Amino acid sequence: MATTSARESAKDAAKETRKLREAEQRRKAIIKIVRKLIKKGGLADVSLRKVAELAGYSTTVVYSLFEDKAMLITQAMDEDLLELTRVMTAAAHGHKAPADRIRGMARAYIQFGITHPAEYAFVFMQQRPHAPNESARVQHGDPSEDPYAFGRSLWADLARAGQVSGREVDIDLMTQIFWEGIHGLTARHLVMGPDDVWFPQVPSERHIELMIEVLLGGIVQQFKP
């Protein structure tokens, strides 16, 4: 009797594992379709019904995996957020001094945006519905996954080194001001391109380095400990 019960439990566990694996495969297939649609026509081109049709699933299947469009878009962003965090982390870890780590992170961020225009525009340059943080696969606030949390950790390191204010609100202000600056430079490169005649051409590398130095120097000056 005990042996039969154990066999039944093993069968149930195997069945549940198979169901979870199949659900994850469906989720990944749906996310792949969403990313293709966004790259082709933007967020306006995405609806759960259209995604279900292109993925070959019923709308019921899609709704069982994603509550709404906001959750679908949020999870479609995860891959890009993780990759951005990875390149920022690798660049920062190539330096010892806190300020140099911020410089390295900024260069990597800008380079990521310029070399991955579709992905960058999807995450940072399109208005989109917002889902609760727990809907994302990326752990909000985890510096190993969340690019904002990682950038903030570098400014916190600079504060611990005694070079800027260590107040929590100031660390967030510094992080956001710096991020907005490097985002602005990245977005202009993507929207206008190097051949746009409205802006006179300037040396690209020097422009990036000066932008980083102006932002970093200005923030350090304004947020003295």
PDB file of N, CA and C in Angstrom, residues 89-158:
ATOM      1  N   THR A  89      27.838  46.183 -14.832  1.00  0.00           N
ATOM      2  CA  THR A  89      28.578  45.567 -13.722  1.00  0.00           C
ATOM      3  C   THR A  89      29.992  45.197 -14.151  1.00  0.00           C
ATOM      4  N   ALA A  90      30.110  44.577 -15.323  1.00  0.00           N
ATOM      5  CA  ALA A  90      31.431  44.174 -15.825  1.00  0.00           C
ATOM      6  C   ALA A  90      32.336  45.382 -16.009  1.00  0.00           C
ATOM      7  N   ALA A  91      31.780  46.475 -16.549  1.00  0.00           N
ATOM      8  CA  ALA A  91      32.581  47.681 -16.781  1.00  0.00           C
ATOM      9  C   ALA A  91      33.005  48.323 -15.455  1.00  0.00           C
ATOM     10  N   ALA A  92      32.099  48.386 -14.502  1.00  0.00           N
ATOM     11  CA  ALA A  92      32.418  49.007 -13.209  1.00  0.00           C
ATOM     12  C   ALA A  92      33.456  48.199 -12.453  1.00  0.00           C
ATOM     13  N   HIS A  93      33.370  46.890 -12.517  1.00  0.00           N
ATOM     14  CA  HIS A  93      34.287  46.039 -11.763  1.00  0.00           C
ATOM     15  C   HIS A  93      35.710  46.050 -12.307  1.00  0.00           C
ATOM     16  N   GLY A  94      35.894  46.709 -13.442  1.00  0.00           N
ATOM     17  CA  GLY A  94      37.242  46.863 -13.978  1.00  0.00           C
ATOM     18  C   GLY A  94      38.017  47.985 -13.304  1.00  0.00           C
ATOM     19  N   HIS A  95      37.395  48.663 -12.336  1.00  0.00           N
ATOM     20  CA  HIS A  95      38.026  49.792 -11.654  1.00  0.00           C
ATOM     21  C   HIS A  95      37.929  49.613 -10.141  1.00  0.00           C
ATOM     22  N   LYS A  96      38.842  50.239  -9.404  1.00  0.00           N
ATOM     23  CA  LYS A  96      38.852  50.151  -7.941  1.00  0.00           C
ATOM     24  C   LYS A  96      38.219  51.369  -7.285  1.00  0.00           C
ATOM     25  N   ALA A  97      38.582  52.570  -7.757  1.00  0.00           N
ATOM     26  CA  ALA A  97      38.069  53.790  -7.132  1.00  0.00           C
ATOM     27  C   ALA A  97      36.576  53.945  -7.423  1.00  0.00           C
ATOM     28  N   PRO A  98      35.767  54.347  -6.427  1.00  0.00           N
ATOM     29  CA  PRO A  98      34.323  54.489  -6.630  1.00  0.00           C
ATOM     30  C   PRO A  98      33.953  55.397  -7.806  1.00  0.00           C
ATOM     31  N   ALA A  99      34.642  56.539  -7.950  1.00  0.00           N
ATOM     32  CA  ALA A  99      34.323  57.457  -9.048  1.00  0.00           C
ATOM     33  C   ALA A  99      34.637  56.826 -10.395  1.00  0.00           C
ATOM     34  N   ASP A 100      35.729  56.071 -10.468  1.00  0.00           N
ATOM     35  CA  ASP A 100      36.082  55.399 -11.726  1.00  0.00           C
ATOM     36  C   ASP A 100      35.087  54.300 -12.064  1.00  0.00           C
ATOM     37  N   ARG A 101      34.527  53.679 -11.040  1.00  0.00           N
ATOM     38  CA  ARG A 101      33.505  52.657 -11.277  1.00  0.00           C
ATOM     39  C   ARG A 101      32.252  53.291 -11.875  1.00  0.00           C
ATOM     40  N   ILE A 102      31.914  54.486 -11.417  1.00  0.00           N
ATOM     41  CA  ILE A 102      30.772  55.204 -11.995  1.00  0.00           C
ATOM     42  C   ILE A 102      31.063  55.572 -13.440  1.00  0.00           C
ATOM     43  N   ARG A 103      32.269  56.032 -13.705  1.00  0.00           N
ATOM     44  CA  ARG A 103      32.645  56.353 -15.094  1.00  0.00           C
ATOM     45  C   ARG A 103      32.533  55.122 -16.004  1.00  0.00           C
ATOM     46  N   GLY A 104      33.057  54.002 -15.517  1.00  0.00           N
ATOM     47  CA  GLY A 104      33.007  52.774 -16.308  1.00  0.00           C
ATOM     48  C   GLY A 104      31.579  52.333 -16.570  1.00  0.00           C
ATOM     49  N   MET A 105      30.752  52.408 -15.546  1.00  0.00           N
ATOM     50  CA  MET A 105      29.347  52.054 -15.687  1.00  0.00           C
ATOM     51  C   MET A 105      28.665  52.929 -16.733  1.00  0.00           C
ATOM     52  N   ALA A 106      28.950  54.246 -16.698  1.00  0.00           N
ATOM     53  CA  ALA A 106      28.317  55.181 -17.627  1.00  0.00           C
ATOM     54  C   ALA A 106      28.724  54.901 -19.074  1.00  0.00           C
ATOM     55  N   ARG A 107      30.005  54.641 -19.288  1.00  0.00           N
ATOM     56  CA  ARG A 107      30.453  54.324 -20.656  1.00  0.00           C
ATOM     57  C   ARG A 107      29.750  53.079 -21.179  1.00  0.00           C
ATOM     58  N   ALA A 108      29.632  52.065 -20.323  1.00  0.00           N
ATOM     59  CA  ALA A 108      28.988  50.819 -20.730  1.00  0.00           C
ATOM     60  C   ALA A 108      27.507  51.042 -21.031  1.00  0.00           C
ATOM     61  N   TYR A 109      26.854  51.865 -20.222  1.00  0.00           N
ATOM     62  CA  TYR A 109      25.435  52.168 -20.425  1.00  0.00           C
ATOM     63  C   TYR A 109      25.227  52.824 -21.791  1.00  0.00           C
ATOM     64  N   ILE A 110      26.015  53.860 -22.078  1.00  0.00           N
ATOM     65  CA  ILE A 110      25.877  54.583 -23.349  1.00  0.00           C
ATOM     66  C   ILE A 110      26.178  53.656 -24.522  1.00  0.00           C
ATOM     67  N   GLN A 111      27.236  52.863 -24.398  1.00  0.00           N
ATOM     68  CA  GLN A 111      27.609  51.936 -25.465  1.00  0.00           C
ATOM     69  C   GLN A 111      26.505  50.906 -25.712  1.00  0.00           C
ATOM     70  N   PHE A 112      25.897  50.421 -24.642  1.00  0.00           N
ATOM     71  CA  PHE A 112      24.804  49.469 -24.785  1.00  0.00           C
ATOM     72  C   PHE A 112      23.664  50.087 -25.595  1.00  0.00           C
ATOM     73  N   GLY A 113      23.286  51.316 -25.246  1.00  0.00           N
ATOM     74  CA  GLY A 113      22.186  51.979 -25.944  1.00  0.00           C
ATOM     75  C   GLY A 113      22.479  52.211 -27.406  1.00  0.00           C
ATOM     76  N   ILE A 114      23.697  52.650 -27.710  1.00  0.00           N
ATOM     77  CA  ILE A 114      24.057  52.965 -29.095  1.00  0.00           C
ATOM     78  C   ILE A 114      24.151  51.697 -29.948  1.00  0.00           C
ATOM     79  N   THR A 115      24.623  50.606 -29.351  1.00  0.00           N
ATOM     80  CA  THR A 115      24.795  49.365 -30.122  1.00  0.00           C
ATOM     81  C   THR A 115      23.555  48.461 -30.093  1.00  0.00           C
ATOM     82  N   HIS A 116      22.593  48.764 -29.215  1.00  0.00           N
ATOM     83  CA  HIS A 116      21.341  47.995 -29.160  1.00  0.00           C
ATOM     84  C   HIS A 116      20.165  48.977 -29.221  1.00  0.00           C
ATOM     85  N   PRO A 117      20.013  49.696 -30.322  1.00  0.00           N
ATOM     86  CA  PRO A 117      19.006  50.767 -30.381  1.00  0.00           C
ATOM     87  C   PRO A 117      17.573  50.298 -30.173  1.00  0.00           C
ATOM     88  N   ALA A 118      17.200  49.161 -30.778  1.00  0.00           N
ATOM     89  CA  ALA A 118      15.818  48.687 -30.646  1.00  0.00           C
ATOM     90  C   ALA A 118      15.515  48.301 -29.205  1.00  0.00           C
ATOM     91  N   GLU A 119      16.456  47.588 -28.584  1.00  0.00           N
ATOM     92  CA  GLU A 119      16.260  47.156 -27.198  1.00  0.00           C
ATOM     93  C   GLU A 119      16.218  48.346 -26.250  1.00  0.00           C
ATOM     94  N   TYR A 120      17.126  49.313 -26.473  1.00  0.00           N
ATOM     95  CA  TYR A 120      17.181  50.483 -25.600  1.00  0.00           C
ATOM     96  C   TYR A 120      15.901  51.307 -25.725  1.00  0.00           C
ATOM     97  N   ALA A 121      15.459  51.512 -26.965  1.00  0.00           N
ATOM     98  CA  ALA A 121      14.241  52.293 -27.186  1.00  0.00           C
ATOM     99  C   ALA A 121      13.036  51.614 -26.547  1.00  0.00           C
ATOM    100  N   PHE A 122      12.974  50.304 -26.627  1.00  0.00           N
ATOM    101  CA  PHE A 122      11.874  49.550 -26.029  1.00  0.00           C
ATOM    102  C   PHE A 122      11.803  49.789 -24.530  1.00  0.00           C
ATOM    103  N   VAL A 123      12.929  49.709 -23.853  1.00  0.00           N
ATOM    104  CA  VAL A 123      12.938  49.804 -22.392  1.00  0.00           C
ATOM    105  C   VAL A 123      12.816  51.243 -21.900  1.00  0.00           C
ATOM    106  N   PHE A 124      13.498  52.185 -22.569  1.00  0.00           N
ATOM    107  CA  PHE A 124      13.633  53.526 -22.007  1.00  0.00           C
ATOM    108  C   PHE A 124      13.014  54.662 -22.818  1.00  0.00           C
ATOM    109  N   MET A 125      12.460  54.364 -23.996  1.00  0.00           N
ATOM    110  CA  MET A 125      12.010  55.472 -24.846  1.00  0.00           C
ATOM    111  C   MET A 125      10.588  55.291 -25.370  1.00  0.00           C
ATOM    112  N   GLN A 126       9.818  54.394 -24.756  1.00  0.00           N
ATOM    113  CA  GLN A 126       8.427  54.223 -25.160  1.00  0.00           C
ATOM    114  C   GLN A 126       7.527  54.264 -23.934  1.00  0.00           C
ATOM    115  N   GLN A 127       6.451  55.019 -24.058  1.00  0.00           N
ATOM    116  CA  GLN A 127       5.472  55.037 -22.970  1.00  0.00           C
ATOM    117  C   GLN A 127       4.782  53.676 -22.942  1.00  0.00           C
ATOM    118  N   ARG A 128       4.618  53.110 -21.765  1.00  0.00           N
ATOM    119  CA  ARG A 128       4.060  51.767 -21.672  1.00  0.00           C
ATOM    120  C   ARG A 128       3.227  51.621 -20.402  1.00  0.00           C
ATOM    121  N   PRO A 129       2.326  50.635 -20.393  1.00  0.00           N
ATOM    122  CA  PRO A 129       1.587  50.357 -19.154  1.00  0.00           C
ATOM    123  C   PRO A 129       2.525  49.760 -18.118  1.00  0.00           C
ATOM    124  N   HIS A 130       2.296  50.058 -16.867  1.00  0.00           N
ATOM    125  CA  HIS A 130       3.184  49.587 -15.803  1.00  0.00           C
ATOM    126  C   HIS A 130       2.491  48.512 -14.964  1.00  0.00           C
ATOM    127  N   ALA A 131       3.210  47.437 -14.744  1.00  0.00           N
ATOM    128  CA  ALA A 131       2.716  46.350 -13.898  1.00  0.00           C
ATOM    129  C   ALA A 131       3.408  46.442 -12.541  1.00  0.00           C
ATOM    130  N   PRO A 132       2.854  45.804 -11.516  1.00  0.00           N
ATOM    131  CA  PRO A 132       3.521  45.793 -10.197  1.00  0.00           C
ATOM    132  C   PRO A 132       4.922  45.194 -10.310  1.00  0.00           C
ATOM    133  N   ASN A 133       5.827  45.642  -9.456  1.00  0.00           N
ATOM    134  CA  ASN A 133       7.216  45.166  -9.504  1.00  0.00           C
ATOM    135  C   ASN A 133       7.317  43.651  -9.428  1.00  0.00           C
ATOM    136  N   GLU A 134       6.425  43.036  -8.662  1.00  0.00           N
ATOM    137  CA  GLU A 134       6.515  41.587  -8.496  1.00  0.00           C
ATOM    138  C   GLU A 134       6.128  40.820  -9.762  1.00  0.00           C
ATOM    139  N   SER A 135       5.563  41.532 -10.754  1.00  0.00           N
ATOM    140  CA  SER A 135       5.219  40.870 -12.019  1.00  0.00           C
ATOM    141  C   SER A 135       6.456  40.588 -12.870  1.00  0.00           C
ATOM    142  N   ALA A 136       7.537  41.318 -12.622  1.00  0.00           N
ATOM    143  CA  ALA A 136       8.759  41.160 -13.407  1.00  0.00           C
ATOM    144  C   ALA A 136       9.564  39.976 -12.905  1.00  0.00           C
ATOM    145  N   ARG A 137      10.314  39.354 -13.818  1.00  0.00           N
ATOM    146  CA  ARG A 137      11.244  38.297 -13.427  1.00  0.00           C
ATOM    147  C   ARG A 137      12.524  38.922 -12.842  1.00  0.00           C
ATOM    148  N   VAL A 138      12.851  40.136 -13.291  1.00  0.00           N
ATOM    149  CA  VAL A 138      13.983  40.865 -12.717  1.00  0.00           C
ATOM    150  C   VAL A 138      13.613  41.308 -11.307  1.00  0.00           C
ATOM    151  N   GLN A 139      14.478  41.029 -10.360  1.00  0.00           N
ATOM    152  CA  GLN A 139      14.209  41.375  -8.966  1.00  0.00           C
ATOM    153  C   GLN A 139      14.442  42.871  -8.728  1.00  0.00           C
ATOM    154  N   HIS A 140      13.364  43.600  -8.529  1.00  0.00           N
ATOM    155  CA  HIS A 140      13.446  45.038  -8.295  1.00  0.00           C
ATOM    156  C   HIS A 140      14.269  45.322  -7.036  1.00  0.00           C
ATOM    157  N   GLY A 141      15.273  46.197  -7.185  1.00  0.00           N
ATOM    158  CA  GLY A 141      16.109  46.557  -6.041  1.00  0.00           C
ATOM    159  C   GLY A 141      17.323  45.676  -5.847  1.00  0.00           C
ATOM    160  N   ASP A 142      17.476  44.641  -6.682  1.00  0.00           N
ATOM    161  CA  ASP A 142      18.634  43.742  -6.590  1.00  0.00           C
ATOM    162  C   ASP A 142      19.728  44.246  -7.532  1.00  0.00           C
ATOM    163  N   PRO A 143      20.868  44.729  -7.015  1.00  0.00           N
ATOM    164  CA  PRO A 143      21.921  45.282  -7.876  1.00  0.00           C
ATOM    165  C   PRO A 143      22.484  44.294  -8.892  1.00  0.00           C
ATOM    166  N   SER A 144      22.287  43.001  -8.673  1.00  0.00           N
ATOM    167  CA  SER A 144      22.792  42.019  -9.631  1.00  0.00           C
ATOM    168  C   SER A 144      21.849  41.836 -10.825  1.00  0.00           C
ATOM    169  N   GLU A 145      20.634  42.403 -10.736  1.00  0.00           N
ATOM    170  CA  GLU A 145      19.658  42.248 -11.815  1.00  0.00           C
ATOM    171  C   GLU A 145      19.057  43.569 -12.283  1.00  0.00           C
ATOM    172  N   ASP A 146      18.850  44.482 -11.364  1.00  0.00           N
ATOM    173  CA  ASP A 146      18.160  45.748 -11.621  1.00  0.00           C
ATOM    174  C   ASP A 146      19.199  46.836 -11.934  1.00  0.00           C
ATOM    175  N   PRO A 147      19.193  47.393 -13.175  1.00  0.00           N
ATOM    176  CA  PRO A 147      20.230  48.387 -13.519  1.00  0.00           C
ATOM    177  C   PRO A 147      20.195  49.638 -12.649  1.00  0.00           C
ATOM    178  N   TYR A 148      18.992  50.082 -12.256  1.00  0.00           N
ATOM    179  CA  TYR A 148      18.929  51.252 -11.387  1.00  0.00           C
ATOM    180  C   TYR A 148      19.559  50.941 -10.035  1.00  0.00           C
ATOM    181  N   ALA A 149      19.216  49.784  -9.485  1.00  0.00           N
ATOM    182  CA  ALA A 149      19.765  49.400  -8.177  1.00  0.00           C
ATOM    183  C   ALA A 149      21.279  49.283  -8.238  1.00  0.00           C
ATOM    184  N   PHE A 150      21.798  48.775  -9.363  1.00  0.00           N
ATOM    185  CA  PHE A 150      23.247  48.680  -9.479  1.00  0.00           C
ATOM    186  C   PHE A 150      23.882  50.073  -9.555  1.00  0.00           C
ATOM    187  N   GLY A 151      23.321  50.944 -10.393  1.00  0.00           N
ATOM    188  CA  GLY A 151      23.846  52.308 -10.475  1.00  0.00           C
ATOM    189  C   GLY A 151      23.804  53.008  -9.132  1.00  0.00           C
ATOM    190  N   ARG A 152      22.715  52.810  -8.399  1.00  0.00           N
ATOM    191  CA  ARG A 152      22.584  53.422  -7.075  1.00  0.00           C
ATOM    192  C   ARG A 152      23.649  52.893  -6.120  1.00  0.00           C
ATOM    193  N   SER A 153      23.976  51.615  -6.236  1.00  0.00           N
ATOM    194  CA  SER A 153      24.974  51.034  -5.328  1.00  0.00           C
ATOM    195  C   SER A 153      26.346  51.697  -5.531  1.00  0.00           C
ATOM    196  N   LEU A 154      26.628  52.148  -6.747  1.00  0.00           N
ATOM    197  CA  LEU A 154      27.909  52.820  -7.008  1.00  0.00           C
ATOM    198  C   LEU A 154      27.949  54.193  -6.352  1.00  0.00           C
ATOM    199  N   TRP A 155      26.818  54.905  -6.384  1.00  0.00           N
ATOM    200  CA  TRP A 155      26.775  56.207  -5.708  1.00  0.00           C
ATOM    201  C   TRP A 155      26.811  56.030  -4.196  1.00  0.00           C
ATOM    202  N   ALA A 156      26.230  54.962  -3.715  1.00  0.00           N
ATOM    203  CA  ALA A 156      26.307  54.663  -2.279  1.00  0.00           C
ATOM    204  C   ALA A 156      27.757  54.377  -1.881  1.00  0.00           C
ATOM    205  N   ASP A 157      28.502  53.691  -2.760  1.00  0.00           N
ATOM    206  CA  ASP A 157      29.924  53.442  -2.501  1.00  0.00           C
ATOM    207  C   ASP A 157      30.705  54.757  -2.443  1.00  0.00           C
ATOM    208  N   LEU A 158      30.369  55.685  -3.350  1.00  0.00           N
ATOM    209  CA  LEU A 158      31.043  56.981  -3.349  1.00  0.00           C
ATOM    210  C   LEU A 158      30.740  57.738  -2.062  1.00  0.00           C
TER     211      LEU A 158
END
